[in-house]
Amino acid sequence: MKASITKTQFGVLQDGRPVELYTISNAKGAVLKVTNYGTIITELHVPDRAGRLGDVVLGFDNLAQYLAGHPYFGCTIGRVANRIGGAKFTLDGKTYTLAANDGPNHLHGGLKGFDKVLWQAEPQQNGSIKFTYTSPDGEEGYPGTLNVTVVMTWTDQNELVLEYTATTDKPTPVNLTNHSYFNLAGEGDILGHVLMLSASHYTPADATLIPTGEIRPVAGTPLDFTTPTPIGARFDQLDTNPRGYDHNFVINRAGKGLALAARVFEPKTGRVMEVFTTEPGVQLYTGNFLNGTLKGKRGVVYAQHTGFCLETQHFPDAVNKPTFPSIILRPGQTYQQTTVYRFSVRV
Ligand code: GLA
């Protein structure tokens, strides 16, 4: 089979701009679909242990449903992923106020983050699509014009490679991620997916999910996934409401570069997903807020815990936590982050 990229129209925005949908088939016949609206990954078809392709991400069949609102299915998140406490931060002596769109806090870039803008798409030679977006100075309250690039590559080895870069003309916080919800069985809940997290520590948070600033060991807690464990096995030991995980883990790493963050195994289908990243953290979110009101592709109702996210990132509220790795990008510097989701099977 020959790898190919095809472009179709996905719909039009309210202002009349057309939205594209790209279908990338690799040499193995596995398929990734991505739209330039929010750079949302709408479908990802990978083989099970019998070689049967199945769609392993949550999403919708049409643009209208994405426009009607959804909890960040498949999109790029920016300018700053996850939460900023009290929806404000001070940078170089100046305080910036952002939208409080998650209780008192700012979440996932604000009211109209990078998930809700139209990106420019340029298909490349090698099964890649280069998406670019210019975020104007002051957009969603953030300082500086930010030029952002996301190169998505769907390799013949069934690896989804996400390479992000950004430059700015004023100092600004930047923390980009992808918010795909995975279900390696393609249906049902994800409680039986067996998860290994290469993380001996996590960042404890308050009731509104803002980190306290501490870094604590996972040992002896239901957050210890250093030994592979079914995702749902210890939900009853968590004090979260709604039930499930929504925690930032500190990835074990020896140095800079790509490190293994997670491995997920789905016993019924044999599908395996590994996550490698350059980032210091990963948010494990188990679809706790899904409540059966959204109907996705193939008419499937997205009930609680029917998908999980592994959002590779700098730590939540880093902009207000001097002890966390900094997310400030200054003119002349280039922000870079790479994350690889690699799919395979275990027999
Ligand atoms: C992230 C957050 C969750 C939730 C989801 C979207 O994963 O950490 O609390 O907001 O996004 O519903």
Tab-separated table of C-alpha atoms and ligand atoms in Angstrom:
chain	number	residue	atom	x	y	z
A	1	MET	CA	0.000	0.000	0.000
A	2	LYS	CA	1.171	3.502	-0.729
A	3	ALA	CA	0.893	6.267	1.823
A	4	SER	CA	-1.385	9.131	0.785
A	5	ILE	CA	-2.874	12.413	1.944
A	6	THR	CA	-6.256	13.540	0.635
A	7	LYS	CA	-8.139	16.737	1.360
A	8	THR	CA	-11.931	17.117	1.538
A	9	GLN	CA	-14.182	19.893	2.775
A	10	PHE	CA	-15.360	19.412	6.384
A	11	GLY	CA	-17.824	22.320	6.442
A	12	VAL	CA	-17.851	26.104	6.770
A	13	LEU	CA	-17.465	28.405	9.746
A	14	GLN	CA	-20.158	30.968	10.596
A	15	ASP	CA	-18.066	33.665	8.871
A	16	GLY	CA	-18.044	31.607	5.670
A	17	ARG	CA	-14.464	30.337	5.807
A	18	PRO	CA	-14.197	26.750	4.552
A	19	VAL	CA	-12.772	24.094	6.876
A	20	GLU	CA	-10.677	21.235	5.537
A	21	LEU	CA	-10.392	17.614	6.575
A	22	TYR	CA	-7.189	15.734	5.773
A	23	THR	CA	-7.034	11.951	5.574
A	24	ILE	CA	-3.561	10.477	5.919
A	25	SER	CA	-3.266	6.764	5.116
A	26	ASN	CA	0.083	5.198	5.868
A	27	ALA	CA	1.756	2.309	4.031
A	28	LYS	CA	0.140	-0.138	6.497
A	29	GLY	CA	-3.357	1.178	5.680
A	30	ALA	CA	-3.814	2.791	9.105
A	31	VAL	CA	-5.635	6.118	8.875
A	32	LEU	CA	-5.481	9.486	10.622
A	33	LYS	CA	-8.028	12.226	9.967
A	34	VAL	CA	-7.362	15.784	11.084
A	35	THR	CA	-9.126	19.073	10.393
A	36	ASN	CA	-7.526	22.514	10.255
A	37	TYR	CA	-10.244	23.780	12.662
A	38	GLY	CA	-8.457	23.505	16.013
A	39	THR	CA	-6.115	20.955	14.387
A	40	ILE	CA	-8.600	18.416	15.757
A	41	ILE	CA	-7.772	14.753	15.228
A	42	THR	CA	-11.211	13.421	14.331
A	43	GLU	CA	-10.398	9.772	13.594
A	44	LEU	CA	-7.487	7.426	14.127
A	45	HIS	CA	-7.830	3.879	12.816
A	46	VAL	CA	-5.215	1.395	14.012
A	47	PRO	CA	-5.091	-2.428	13.900
A	48	ASP	CA	-6.029	-4.791	16.726
A	49	ARG	CA	-4.172	-8.074	17.274
A	50	ALA	CA	-6.168	-9.694	14.440
A	51	GLY	CA	-5.223	-6.865	12.103
A	52	ARG	CA	-8.690	-5.295	12.156
A	53	LEU	CA	-8.682	-1.505	12.030
A	54	GLY	CA	-10.659	0.348	14.694
A	55	ASP	CA	-11.114	4.035	15.478
A	56	VAL	CA	-9.425	4.708	18.835
A	57	VAL	CA	-10.271	8.396	19.419
A	58	LEU	CA	-13.452	10.161	20.509
A	59	GLY	CA	-14.941	12.798	18.221
A	60	PHE	CA	-17.709	13.718	15.815
A	61	ASP	CA	-18.583	13.007	12.169
A	62	ASN	CA	-19.180	16.630	11.258
A	63	LEU	CA	-17.965	20.163	11.891
A	64	ALA	CA	-21.363	21.361	13.181
A	65	GLN	CA	-21.047	19.160	16.248
A	66	TYR	CA	-17.546	20.450	16.989
A	67	LEU	CA	-18.816	24.028	16.652
A	68	ALA	CA	-21.735	23.297	19.001
A	69	GLY	CA	-19.266	22.731	21.864
A	70	HIS	CA	-17.388	19.777	23.306
A	71	PRO	CA	-14.763	19.030	25.979
A	72	TYR	CA	-11.665	19.533	23.811
A	73	PHE	CA	-11.910	16.336	21.725
A	74	GLY	CA	-8.695	15.790	19.750
A	75	CYS	CA	-7.555	19.417	19.535
A	76	THR	CA	-4.376	21.394	20.043
A	77	ILE	CA	-4.571	23.351	23.307
A	78	GLY	CA	-2.932	26.771	23.688
A	79	ARG	CA	-1.685	29.347	24.356
A	80	VAL	CA	-1.412	27.729	27.799
A	81	ALA	CA	-2.731	24.219	28.375
A	82	ASN	CA	-4.403	23.284	31.679
A	83	ARG	CA	-5.111	25.758	34.487
A	84	ILE	CA	-3.872	29.158	35.583
A	85	GLY	CA	-4.921	29.822	39.190
A	86	GLY	CA	-7.190	32.832	39.732
A	87	ALA	CA	-7.018	33.447	35.953
A	88	LYS	CA	-4.065	35.791	36.319
A	89	PHE	CA	-0.304	35.945	36.344
A	90	THR	CA	2.453	38.520	36.679
A	91	LEU	CA	5.264	38.645	34.138
A	92	ASP	CA	8.153	41.142	34.295
A	93	GLY	CA	6.209	43.190	36.850
A	94	LYS	CA	2.974	43.428	34.875
A	95	THR	CA	-0.198	41.554	35.853
A	96	TYR	CA	-2.303	39.947	33.119
A	97	THR	CA	-5.936	38.989	33.655
A	98	LEU	CA	-7.399	36.128	31.642
A	99	ALA	CA	-10.875	34.652	31.256
A	100	ALA	CA	-12.006	32.614	34.287
A	101	ASN	CA	-13.624	29.786	32.329
A	102	ASP	CA	-13.250	27.008	34.917
A	103	GLY	CA	-14.636	28.275	38.215
A	104	PRO	CA	-12.144	30.896	39.425
A	105	ASN	CA	-9.419	29.614	37.106
A	106	HIS	CA	-8.357	29.916	33.484
A	107	LEU	CA	-8.458	26.629	31.538
A	108	HIS	CA	-6.952	25.522	28.211
A	109	GLY	CA	-6.241	28.931	26.698
A	110	GLY	CA	-9.526	30.647	27.505
A	111	LEU	CA	-12.847	31.226	25.779
A	112	LYS	CA	-11.424	30.899	22.285
A	113	GLY	CA	-8.199	28.969	22.551
A	114	PHE	CA	-6.165	27.369	19.776
A	115	ASP	CA	-8.766	24.569	19.697
A	116	LYS	CA	-11.358	26.971	18.254
A	117	VAL	CA	-9.353	28.794	15.572
A	118	LEU	CA	-8.753	28.001	11.925
A	119	TRP	CA	-5.174	26.975	11.168
A	120	GLN	CA	-3.374	27.109	7.797
A	121	ALA	CA	-2.566	23.607	6.586
A	122	GLU	CA	0.280	22.667	4.262
A	123	PRO	CA	0.619	18.961	3.446
A	124	GLN	CA	4.289	17.908	3.220
A	125	GLN	CA	6.039	15.171	1.224
A	126	ASN	CA	6.388	12.603	4.000
A	127	GLY	CA	2.898	11.959	5.435
A	128	SER	CA	3.073	15.191	7.423
A	129	ILE	CA	0.834	18.181	7.596
A	130	LYS	CA	2.233	21.472	8.795
A	131	PHE	CA	-0.324	23.637	10.573
A	132	THR	CA	0.411	27.273	11.355
A	133	TYR	CA	-1.463	29.895	13.337
A	134	THR	CA	-0.623	33.457	14.318
A	135	SER	CA	-2.078	34.342	17.701
A	136	PRO	CA	-2.369	38.141	17.861
A	137	ASP	CA	-0.920	40.246	20.688
A	138	GLY	CA	-3.550	40.376	23.451
A	139	GLU	CA	-5.523	37.363	22.223
A	140	GLU	CA	-7.382	35.892	25.226
A	141	GLY	CA	-5.393	38.349	27.371
A	142	TYR	CA	-1.929	36.963	26.579
A	143	PRO	CA	0.912	39.333	25.640
A	144	GLY	CA	2.788	39.154	22.343
A	145	THR	CA	2.141	37.948	18.828
A	146	LEU	CA	2.795	34.217	18.860
A	147	ASN	CA	3.606	32.329	15.664
A	148	VAL	CA	2.743	28.696	16.268
A	149	THR	CA	3.468	25.616	14.165
A	150	VAL	CA	2.249	22.082	14.715
A	151	VAL	CA	3.635	19.446	12.374
A	152	MET	CA	1.613	16.237	12.524
A	153	THR	CA	3.145	13.131	10.989
A	154	TRP	CA	1.460	9.754	10.680
A	155	THR	CA	4.316	7.339	10.077
A	156	ASP	CA	4.339	3.911	8.440
A	157	GLN	CA	5.153	2.513	11.911
A	158	ASN	CA	1.748	3.734	13.218
A	159	GLU	CA	3.298	6.605	15.142
A	160	LEU	CA	1.528	9.914	15.480
A	161	VAL	CA	4.297	12.486	15.838
A	162	LEU	CA	3.327	15.967	17.039
A	163	GLU	CA	6.047	18.609	16.766
A	164	TYR	CA	5.220	22.042	18.106
A	165	THR	CA	7.238	25.231	17.737
A	166	ALA	CA	6.448	28.847	18.606
A	167	THR	CA	8.120	32.239	18.553
A	168	THR	CA	6.984	35.521	20.059
A	169	ASP	CA	7.644	39.275	19.840
A	170	LYS	CA	7.022	39.876	23.597
A	171	PRO	CA	7.605	37.658	26.625
A	172	THR	CA	4.608	35.334	27.058
A	173	PRO	CA	3.721	31.998	28.637
A	174	VAL	CA	3.395	29.052	26.218
A	175	ASN	CA	2.396	25.475	27.004
A	176	LEU	CA	0.966	23.451	24.125
A	177	THR	CA	-0.582	19.999	24.145
A	178	ASN	CA	-2.992	17.752	22.308
A	179	HIS	CA	-6.235	16.765	24.034
A	180	SER	CA	-7.161	13.514	22.230
A	181	TYR	CA	-9.416	11.151	24.147
A	182	PHE	CA	-8.387	7.570	23.467
A	183	ASN	CA	-10.347	4.350	23.763
A	184	LEU	CA	-8.192	1.518	22.470
A	185	ALA	CA	-11.169	-0.868	22.379
A	186	GLY	CA	-13.053	1.655	20.224
A	187	GLU	CA	-16.137	1.393	22.473
A	188	GLY	CA	-17.275	0.928	26.055
A	189	ASP	CA	-15.496	2.383	29.084
A	190	ILE	CA	-11.733	2.566	29.553
A	191	LEU	CA	-11.637	1.236	33.143
A	192	GLY	CA	-10.032	-2.067	32.072
A	193	HIS	CA	-7.265	-0.451	29.998
A	194	VAL	CA	-3.986	-1.316	31.733
A	195	LEU	CA	-1.862	1.780	32.276
A	196	MET	CA	1.809	2.201	33.079
A	197	LEU	CA	3.001	5.714	33.846
A	198	SER	CA	6.699	6.369	33.980
A	199	ALA	CA	6.174	8.781	36.855
A	200	SER	CA	7.321	8.369	40.458
A	201	HIS	CA	5.956	11.787	41.432
A	202	TYR	CA	2.927	13.996	40.862
A	203	THR	CA	1.884	17.557	41.599
A	204	PRO	CA	-0.825	17.555	44.310
A	205	ALA	CA	-3.607	20.068	43.681
A	206	ASP	CA	-6.406	21.841	45.548
A	207	ALA	CA	-10.137	21.241	45.030
A	208	THR	CA	-10.121	23.450	41.890
A	209	LEU	CA	-7.179	21.448	40.480
A	210	ILE	CA	-4.547	24.167	41.008
A	211	PRO	CA	-1.257	22.609	42.157
A	212	THR	CA	-0.125	23.402	45.677
A	213	GLY	CA	3.432	23.698	44.346
A	214	GLU	CA	4.646	20.497	46.018
A	215	ILE	CA	6.035	17.490	44.173
A	216	ARG	CA	5.108	14.300	45.998
A	217	PRO	CA	5.874	10.615	45.488
A	218	VAL	CA	3.089	8.433	44.073
A	219	ALA	CA	4.261	5.434	46.120
A	220	GLY	CA	1.516	4.113	48.382
A	221	THR	CA	-1.218	6.150	46.632
A	222	PRO	CA	-3.772	5.251	43.924
A	223	LEU	CA	-1.634	7.407	41.612
A	224	ASP	CA	1.111	4.814	41.492
A	225	PHE	CA	1.012	3.455	37.930
A	226	THR	CA	4.715	2.596	37.848
A	227	THR	CA	3.496	-1.029	37.790
A	228	PRO	CA	0.876	-1.588	35.049
A	229	THR	CA	-2.618	-1.337	36.632
A	230	PRO	CA	-6.158	-1.184	35.189
A	231	ILE	CA	-7.196	2.481	35.042
A	232	GLY	CA	-10.407	1.934	37.034
A	233	ALA	CA	-8.991	-0.442	39.675
A	234	ARG	CA	-8.536	2.231	42.360
A	235	PHE	CA	-11.184	4.835	41.502
A	236	ASP	CA	-12.832	4.199	44.893
A	237	GLN	CA	-9.618	5.266	46.655
A	238	LEU	CA	-9.590	8.669	44.947
A	239	ASP	CA	-11.127	11.654	46.697
A	240	THR	CA	-12.039	13.331	43.390
A	241	ASN	CA	-15.476	14.542	42.376
A	242	PRO	CA	-16.507	13.493	39.736
A	243	ARG	CA	-14.747	10.159	40.112
A	244	GLY	CA	-11.609	9.383	38.200
A	245	TYR	CA	-8.159	10.770	37.481
A	246	ASP	CA	-7.449	14.378	36.540
A	247	HIS	CA	-3.858	14.677	37.771
A	248	ASN	CA	-0.527	15.965	36.521
A	249	PHE	CA	2.321	13.454	36.795
A	250	VAL	CA	6.032	14.267	36.747
A	251	ILE	CA	7.641	12.118	34.071
A	252	ASN	CA	10.795	10.259	35.112
A	253	ARG	CA	13.577	11.352	32.810
A	254	ALA	CA	17.339	11.042	32.614
A	255	GLY	CA	17.931	14.178	30.530
A	256	LYS	CA	16.407	16.260	27.757
A	257	GLY	CA	14.782	14.714	24.683
A	258	LEU	CA	12.027	12.161	24.233
A	259	ALA	CA	11.261	10.032	27.281
A	260	LEU	CA	8.671	7.288	27.649
A	261	ALA	CA	5.773	8.774	29.633
A	262	ALA	CA	3.110	6.080	29.403
A	263	ARG	CA	2.147	2.701	27.998
A	264	VAL	CA	-1.481	1.620	27.758
A	265	PHE	CA	-2.623	-1.923	26.924
A	266	GLU	CA	-6.183	-2.905	26.078
A	267	PRO	CA	-6.576	-6.636	26.810
A	268	LYS	CA	-9.590	-7.458	24.571
A	269	THR	CA	-8.143	-6.043	21.333
A	270	GLY	CA	-4.432	-6.301	22.197
A	271	ARG	CA	-3.898	-2.685	21.197
A	272	VAL	CA	-1.006	-0.875	22.852
A	273	MET	CA	-0.316	2.858	22.894
A	274	GLU	CA	2.987	4.291	24.084
A	275	VAL	CA	3.530	7.988	24.695
A	276	PHE	CA	6.947	9.609	24.387
A	277	THR	CA	7.497	13.290	25.058
A	278	THR	CA	10.001	16.060	25.609
A	279	GLU	CA	7.684	17.548	28.295
A	280	PRO	CA	8.205	17.313	32.066
A	281	GLY	CA	4.576	16.397	32.815
A	282	VAL	CA	1.515	14.503	31.659
A	283	GLN	CA	-2.100	15.038	32.692
A	284	LEU	CA	-4.009	11.790	33.059
A	285	TYR	CA	-7.678	12.632	32.608
A	286	THR	CA	-10.200	9.791	32.519
A	287	GLY	CA	-13.205	11.521	30.941
A	288	ASN	CA	-14.734	12.231	34.355
A	289	PHE	CA	-16.906	15.064	33.036
A	290	LEU	CA	-18.379	13.054	30.146
A	291	ASN	CA	-21.978	12.389	31.124
A	292	GLY	CA	-23.747	10.796	28.189
A	293	THR	CA	-25.086	14.021	26.675
A	294	LEU	CA	-22.736	13.991	23.675
A	295	LYS	CA	-23.351	11.605	20.820
A	296	GLY	CA	-20.208	10.976	18.823
A	297	LYS	CA	-19.201	9.133	15.688
A	298	ARG	CA	-21.309	6.114	14.684
A	299	GLY	CA	-24.001	7.353	17.099
A	300	VAL	CA	-21.962	6.278	20.150
A	301	VAL	CA	-23.012	8.008	23.382
A	302	TYR	CA	-20.023	9.309	25.323
A	303	ALA	CA	-20.783	8.219	28.859
A	304	GLN	CA	-18.442	8.919	31.802
A	305	HIS	CA	-15.027	7.236	31.485
A	306	THR	CA	-15.430	6.240	27.818
A	307	GLY	CA	-12.120	7.892	26.907
A	308	PHE	CA	-8.861	8.893	28.568
A	309	CYS	CA	-6.390	11.674	27.776
A	310	LEU	CA	-2.633	11.742	28.273
A	311	GLU	CA	-1.888	15.444	27.818
A	312	THR	CA	1.861	15.996	27.717
A	313	GLN	CA	2.620	19.391	29.181
A	314	HIS	CA	4.537	21.691	31.483
A	315	PHE	CA	2.945	21.632	34.930
A	316	PRO	CA	-0.422	23.339	35.520
A	317	ASP	CA	-0.192	26.905	36.867
A	318	ALA	CA	3.567	26.940	36.169
A	319	VAL	CA	3.235	30.656	35.459
A	320	ASN	CA	2.422	31.227	39.162
A	321	LYS	CA	4.726	28.569	40.613
A	322	PRO	CA	8.362	29.738	40.612
A	323	THR	CA	9.569	26.249	41.591
A	324	PHE	CA	8.016	24.574	38.511
A	325	PRO	CA	9.879	24.539	35.158
A	326	SER	CA	9.197	27.887	33.468
A	327	ILE	CA	6.806	28.272	30.532
A	328	ILE	CA	7.917	31.800	29.645
A	329	LEU	CA	9.019	32.279	26.041
A	330	ARG	CA	10.999	35.412	25.188
A	331	PRO	CA	11.701	37.092	21.843
A	332	GLY	CA	14.597	35.356	20.096
A	333	GLN	CA	13.817	31.994	21.717
A	334	THR	CA	11.945	29.110	20.080
A	335	TYR	CA	9.455	27.025	22.022
A	336	GLN	CA	9.707	23.351	21.068
A	337	GLN	CA	7.787	20.322	22.201
A	338	THR	CA	7.551	16.870	20.627
A	339	THR	CA	5.170	14.102	21.590
A	340	VAL	CA	4.832	10.695	19.925
A	341	TYR	CA	1.829	8.381	20.325
A	342	ARG	CA	2.978	4.970	19.063
A	343	PHE	CA	0.445	2.219	18.364
A	344	SER	CA	1.167	-1.506	18.267
A	345	VAL	CA	-0.370	-4.772	19.491
A	346	ARG	CA	0.473	-7.404	22.057
A	347	VAL	CA	-0.469	-10.988	21.173
B	1	GLA	C1	-8.421	18.624	31.096
B	1	GLA	C2	-8.659	19.035	32.499
B	1	GLA	C3	-9.944	18.444	32.960
B	1	GLA	C4	-11.069	18.824	32.044
B	1	GLA	C5	-10.751	18.392	30.657
B	1	GLA	C6	-11.826	18.824	29.685
B	1	GLA	O1	-7.991	17.348	31.019
B	1	GLA	O2	-7.613	18.709	33.363
B	1	GLA	O3	-10.229	18.893	34.260
B	1	GLA	O4	-11.253	20.208	32.053
B	1	GLA	O5	-9.528	18.925	30.266
B	1	GLA	O6	-13.108	18.490	30.116
